[in-house]
């Protein structure tokens, strides 16, 4: 079946267009820039007063299993509110869901390439892209007639998302461990200090043996030296080969530049250039 979003959902609204003052206490206010990759970044959202929060929620209260969508700037980024929310929204589209399953299907439908292309085609604005609320209300939503079929599809996609989220959290944990390890070894010089204080080893024996047991007059492990980075490797600079010259491209050597590195992972270009001597 195909229905306009305003008929498929309980309602389609948007957040406040006002700019509530920042407060030292209260509730978080999120905008389009706080929805990234289907997730809400509350860490960088500022607080507004309880009275402003209540005023916004009189019209635009977000509930669990509702679907949010960015309306200004990066247009069309959807987000499923899978936990009980405690924030207000500004310039964000709000699809009020009828149930958990309803919200899940709507979220995955809005993420689909075809729907994303449709939303981009309906954006307005020259200096900053935006999608009007009226456009969101009339957005065509397709869904199976059978609830069982809807549930089967949503369950499969949800399981994949859960796995992706688990991997993301594991990566965050590993990155935090790596940062802590680096700080202990090369900033705080923890192993050397522990040896000097005759504490028990807390690293594998082969690693423990790499650290001296004394500090020099500069406060670093004895025998360690400060050397220029350029003494340790060869730095090769240069520009990007012209993409308009076919002879530079199409062979077996991987090529990447700064824009291909984190946090720009989405922009990785799988390009191959030819080697010339």
Short mmCIF file of C-alpha atoms in Angstrom, two decimals:
data_model
loop_
_atom_site.label_atom_id
_atom_site.label_comp_id
_atom_site.label_asym_id
_atom_site.label_seq_id
_atom_site.Cartn_x
_atom_site.Cartn_y
_atom_site.Cartn_z
CA UNK A 1 0.00 0.00 0.00
CA UNK A 2 1.05 3.61 -0.47
CA UNK A 3 -0.07 6.47 1.77
CA UNK A 4 1.00 10.04 2.36
CA UNK A 5 3.09 10.32 5.52
CA UNK A 6 0.37 12.35 7.23
CA UNK A 7 -2.03 9.44 6.74
CA UNK A 8 0.46 6.68 7.47
CA UNK A 9 1.58 8.32 10.73
CA UNK A 10 -0.46 9.51 13.69
CA UNK A 11 0.73 12.98 12.67
CA UNK A 12 3.68 14.77 11.06
CA UNK A 13 5.02 17.84 12.84
CA UNK A 14 8.25 19.75 13.31
CA UNK A 15 10.16 21.20 16.22
CA UNK A 16 10.24 24.77 17.39
CA UNK A 17 11.46 27.51 15.06
CA UNK A 18 12.33 29.76 17.98
CA UNK A 19 15.77 29.95 19.58
CA UNK A 20 15.38 29.26 23.31
CA UNK A 21 18.15 30.70 25.45
CA UNK A 22 20.86 28.39 26.67
CA UNK A 23 20.51 27.48 30.33
CA UNK A 24 22.83 26.08 32.98
CA UNK A 25 20.21 23.54 33.99
CA UNK A 26 17.20 21.96 32.31
CA UNK A 27 16.75 19.70 29.28
CA UNK A 28 18.68 19.17 26.05
CA UNK A 29 17.63 20.84 22.78
CA UNK A 30 18.69 19.13 19.56
CA UNK A 31 18.79 20.42 15.99
CA UNK A 32 19.53 18.81 12.63
CA UNK A 33 23.28 18.88 13.28
CA UNK A 34 22.83 16.57 16.27
CA UNK A 35 21.49 13.71 14.13
CA UNK A 36 24.44 11.88 12.62
CA UNK A 37 24.34 8.48 10.98
CA UNK A 38 20.94 7.62 12.41
CA UNK A 39 22.05 8.45 15.96
CA UNK A 40 21.42 11.45 18.23
CA UNK A 41 24.51 13.21 19.57
CA UNK A 42 23.26 14.58 22.88
CA UNK A 43 26.78 15.30 24.11
CA UNK A 44 27.06 18.50 22.06
CA UNK A 45 23.46 19.68 22.57
CA UNK A 46 22.93 22.58 24.95
CA UNK A 47 20.43 22.88 27.80
CA UNK A 48 17.26 24.95 27.82
CA UNK A 49 15.06 25.86 30.77
CA UNK A 50 12.30 23.52 31.93
CA UNK A 51 9.70 26.14 30.96
CA UNK A 52 11.03 26.40 27.38
CA UNK A 53 11.20 22.59 27.21
CA UNK A 54 7.56 22.30 28.27
CA UNK A 55 6.48 24.97 25.78
CA UNK A 56 8.17 23.19 22.85
CA UNK A 57 6.69 19.85 23.89
CA UNK A 58 3.15 21.22 23.91
CA UNK A 59 3.33 20.99 20.10
CA UNK A 60 6.33 18.80 19.30
CA UNK A 61 6.77 16.22 22.05
CA UNK A 62 8.97 13.30 21.00
CA UNK A 63 8.02 9.82 22.20
CA UNK A 64 9.71 6.46 22.01
CA UNK A 65 9.49 4.87 18.52
CA UNK A 66 8.83 8.20 16.82
CA UNK A 67 11.01 8.97 13.79
CA UNK A 68 12.94 12.21 13.45
CA UNK A 69 14.30 13.62 10.20
CA UNK A 70 16.67 16.51 9.55
CA UNK A 71 15.05 19.42 7.73
CA UNK A 72 17.82 22.02 7.37
CA UNK A 73 21.41 21.72 6.18
CA UNK A 74 21.97 17.99 5.92
CA UNK A 75 18.43 17.19 4.79
CA UNK A 76 16.76 13.80 5.08
CA UNK A 77 18.83 12.11 7.80
CA UNK A 78 16.33 9.90 9.70
CA UNK A 79 16.61 8.68 13.27
CA UNK A 80 14.47 6.15 15.15
CA UNK A 81 13.91 7.15 18.78
CA UNK A 82 14.44 3.71 20.32
CA UNK A 83 14.70 4.86 23.95
CA UNK A 84 12.42 7.05 26.06
CA UNK A 85 13.56 10.56 25.07
CA UNK A 86 14.32 13.48 27.36
CA UNK A 87 15.04 16.24 24.86
CA UNK A 88 13.21 18.80 22.74
CA UNK A 89 13.64 19.44 19.01
CA UNK A 90 14.26 22.51 16.86
CA UNK A 91 13.89 22.55 13.06
CA UNK A 92 13.58 18.76 12.96
CA UNK A 93 10.75 16.83 11.34
CA UNK A 94 8.75 14.56 13.65
CA UNK A 95 6.85 11.53 12.37
CA UNK A 96 4.58 10.37 15.20
CA UNK A 97 4.52 6.57 15.08
CA UNK A 98 1.55 4.39 15.91
CA UNK A 99 3.68 1.55 17.35
CA UNK A 100 7.23 0.19 17.59
CA UNK A 101 6.82 -1.81 14.38
CA UNK A 102 5.32 1.21 12.63
CA UNK A 103 8.29 3.35 13.65
CA UNK A 104 10.83 0.73 12.61
CA UNK A 105 9.34 0.31 9.15
CA UNK A 106 9.11 4.06 8.63
CA UNK A 107 12.73 4.55 9.69
CA UNK A 108 14.07 1.92 7.28
CA UNK A 109 11.84 3.19 4.50
CA UNK A 110 13.14 6.74 4.96
CA UNK A 111 16.72 5.41 4.88
CA UNK A 112 16.24 3.65 1.55
CA UNK A 113 18.15 5.12 -1.43
CA UNK A 114 14.95 5.71 -3.39
CA UNK A 115 13.33 7.71 -0.58
CA UNK A 116 16.53 9.65 0.08
CA UNK A 117 16.69 10.61 -3.59
CA UNK A 118 13.05 11.69 -3.50
CA UNK A 119 13.63 13.87 -0.44
CA UNK A 120 16.69 15.50 -2.01
CA UNK A 121 14.66 16.23 -5.15
CA UNK A 122 12.08 18.04 -3.04
CA UNK A 123 14.50 20.25 -1.10
CA UNK A 124 14.42 24.02 -1.44
CA UNK A 125 16.86 26.83 -0.72
CA UNK A 126 19.92 28.17 -2.48
CA UNK A 127 22.32 29.06 0.36
CA UNK A 128 21.10 26.35 2.74
CA UNK A 129 19.02 23.35 1.76
CA UNK A 130 15.78 22.66 3.61
CA UNK A 131 12.70 20.54 3.20
CA UNK A 132 9.32 22.13 4.10
CA UNK A 133 6.99 20.49 6.61
CA UNK A 134 4.27 20.34 3.96
CA UNK A 135 6.55 18.24 1.78
CA UNK A 136 7.19 15.79 4.63
CA UNK A 137 3.47 15.46 5.27
CA UNK A 138 2.82 14.51 1.65
CA UNK A 139 5.83 12.23 1.33
CA UNK A 140 4.62 8.89 -0.11
CA UNK A 141 5.17 5.95 2.24
CA UNK A 142 4.99 2.41 0.90
CA UNK A 143 4.45 -0.53 3.26
CA UNK A 144 3.35 -4.17 2.98
CA UNK A 145 -0.33 -4.90 3.49
CA UNK A 146 0.62 -7.80 5.77
CA UNK A 147 1.79 -6.92 9.27
CA UNK A 148 3.64 -10.24 9.43
CA UNK A 149 5.63 -9.32 6.34
CA UNK A 150 6.37 -5.88 7.76
CA UNK A 151 7.55 -7.42 11.01
CA UNK A 152 9.79 -9.95 9.24
CA UNK A 153 11.53 -7.26 7.18
CA UNK A 154 11.90 -4.84 10.09
CA UNK A 155 13.21 -7.59 12.37
CA UNK A 156 15.90 -8.57 9.88
CA UNK A 157 17.05 -4.98 9.36
CA UNK A 158 16.92 -4.26 13.08
CA UNK A 159 19.15 -7.26 13.83
CA UNK A 160 21.72 -5.96 11.35
CA UNK A 161 21.60 -2.52 12.95
CA UNK A 162 22.08 -4.06 16.41
CA UNK A 163 25.20 -5.85 15.17
CA UNK A 164 26.54 -2.65 13.62
CA UNK A 165 25.91 -0.76 16.86
CA UNK A 166 27.64 -3.47 18.89
CA UNK A 167 30.68 -3.28 16.62
CA UNK A 168 30.71 0.51 16.89
CA UNK A 169 30.71 0.35 20.69
CA UNK A 170 33.45 -2.27 20.67
CA UNK A 171 35.55 -0.03 18.45
CA UNK A 172 34.99 2.90 20.81
CA UNK A 173 36.13 0.72 23.73
CA UNK A 174 39.25 -0.40 21.85
CA UNK A 175 40.07 3.19 20.87
CA UNK A 176 39.71 4.31 24.50
CA UNK A 177 42.00 1.48 25.62
CA UNK A 178 44.58 2.44 22.99
CA UNK A 179 44.52 6.09 24.10
CA UNK A 180 44.92 5.07 27.75
CA UNK A 181 47.81 2.77 26.88
CA UNK A 182 49.57 5.45 24.83
CA UNK A 183 49.19 7.98 27.65
CA UNK A 184 50.53 5.55 30.24
CA UNK A 185 53.56 4.50 28.16
CA UNK A 186 54.58 7.70 26.41
CA UNK A 187 53.11 10.60 28.42
CA UNK A 188 53.06 9.46 32.04
CA UNK A 189 55.89 6.89 31.57
CA UNK A 190 53.96 4.54 33.84
CA UNK A 191 56.13 1.39 33.42
CA UNK A 192 59.36 3.32 34.17
CA UNK A 193 57.82 4.96 37.22
CA UNK A 194 56.51 1.61 38.42
CA UNK A 195 59.97 0.04 38.03
CA UNK A 196 61.60 2.94 39.85
CA UNK A 197 59.15 2.52 42.72
CA UNK A 198 59.69 -1.25 42.68
CA UNK A 199 56.05 -2.00 41.96
CA UNK A 200 54.88 -5.28 40.45
CA UNK A 201 55.01 -5.55 36.63
CA UNK A 202 51.67 -4.99 34.94
CA UNK A 203 52.78 -5.76 31.37
CA UNK A 204 53.93 -8.91 29.64
CA UNK A 205 57.59 -9.64 30.43
CA UNK A 206 58.82 -8.90 26.91
CA UNK A 207 57.14 -5.47 27.00
CA UNK A 208 58.18 -4.77 30.58
CA UNK A 209 61.81 -5.32 29.62
CA UNK A 210 61.65 -2.52 27.04
CA UNK A 211 61.23 0.19 29.68
CA UNK A 212 64.20 1.47 31.72
CA UNK A 213 63.99 1.68 35.51
CA UNK A 214 65.31 5.25 35.84
CA UNK A 215 64.32 8.74 34.68
CA UNK A 216 66.78 11.27 33.29
CA UNK A 217 67.16 14.90 34.36
CA UNK A 218 64.45 15.92 31.84
CA UNK A 219 61.87 13.61 33.41
CA UNK A 220 61.75 11.02 30.65
CA UNK A 221 62.90 7.39 30.73
CA UNK A 222 66.68 7.17 30.80
CA UNK A 223 68.13 6.43 27.37
CA UNK A 224 65.13 7.72 25.45
CA UNK A 225 65.89 10.50 23.01
CA UNK A 226 63.97 13.36 21.43
CA UNK A 227 64.45 13.14 17.66
CA UNK A 228 62.79 15.02 14.79
CA UNK A 229 59.93 13.13 13.18
CA UNK A 230 61.64 13.53 9.82
CA UNK A 231 64.59 11.45 11.06
CA UNK A 232 62.36 8.41 11.44
CA UNK A 233 60.75 8.32 8.02
CA UNK A 234 60.69 9.85 4.60
CA UNK A 235 57.86 12.32 3.97
CA UNK A 236 56.65 12.42 0.39
CA UNK A 237 54.42 15.33 -0.56
CA UNK A 238 52.54 16.20 -3.69
CA UNK A 239 49.20 16.88 -5.22
CA UNK A 240 46.42 14.72 -6.52
CA UNK A 241 47.02 13.47 -10.06
CA UNK A 242 44.61 15.15 -12.42
CA UNK A 243 41.43 13.11 -12.67
CA UNK A 244 40.90 14.47 -16.17
CA UNK A 245 44.00 12.61 -17.40
CA UNK A 246 42.99 9.01 -17.98
CA UNK A 247 46.56 7.72 -18.18
CA UNK A 248 47.07 8.44 -14.46
CA UNK A 249 44.22 6.19 -13.34
CA UNK A 250 42.79 2.70 -13.73
CA UNK A 251 45.61 0.44 -12.58
CA UNK A 252 46.37 -1.48 -9.37
CA UNK A 253 47.90 1.03 -6.92
CA UNK A 254 45.42 2.20 -4.21
CA UNK A 255 45.24 5.99 -3.85
CA UNK A 256 43.80 8.06 -1.02
CA UNK A 257 44.08 11.60 0.30
CA UNK A 258 43.18 13.46 3.51
CA UNK A 259 39.46 13.44 2.73
CA UNK A 260 39.52 9.64 2.63
CA UNK A 261 40.64 9.29 6.24
CA UNK A 262 38.49 9.23 9.44
CA UNK A 263 36.23 10.93 10.31
CA UNK A 264 35.47 11.16 6.57
CA UNK A 265 35.02 7.41 6.12
CA UNK A 266 31.90 7.87 4.01
CA UNK A 267 33.98 9.70 1.43
CA UNK A 268 36.51 6.94 0.76
CA UNK A 269 37.13 6.71 -2.96
CA UNK A 270 38.20 3.37 -4.35
CA UNK A 271 40.54 4.72 -6.98
CA UNK A 272 43.60 3.16 -8.46
CA UNK A 273 46.39 4.95 -10.22
CA UNK A 274 49.18 3.80 -12.47
CA UNK A 275 52.79 3.82 -11.39
CA UNK A 276 55.21 5.90 -13.43
CA UNK A 277 58.94 6.10 -12.90
#
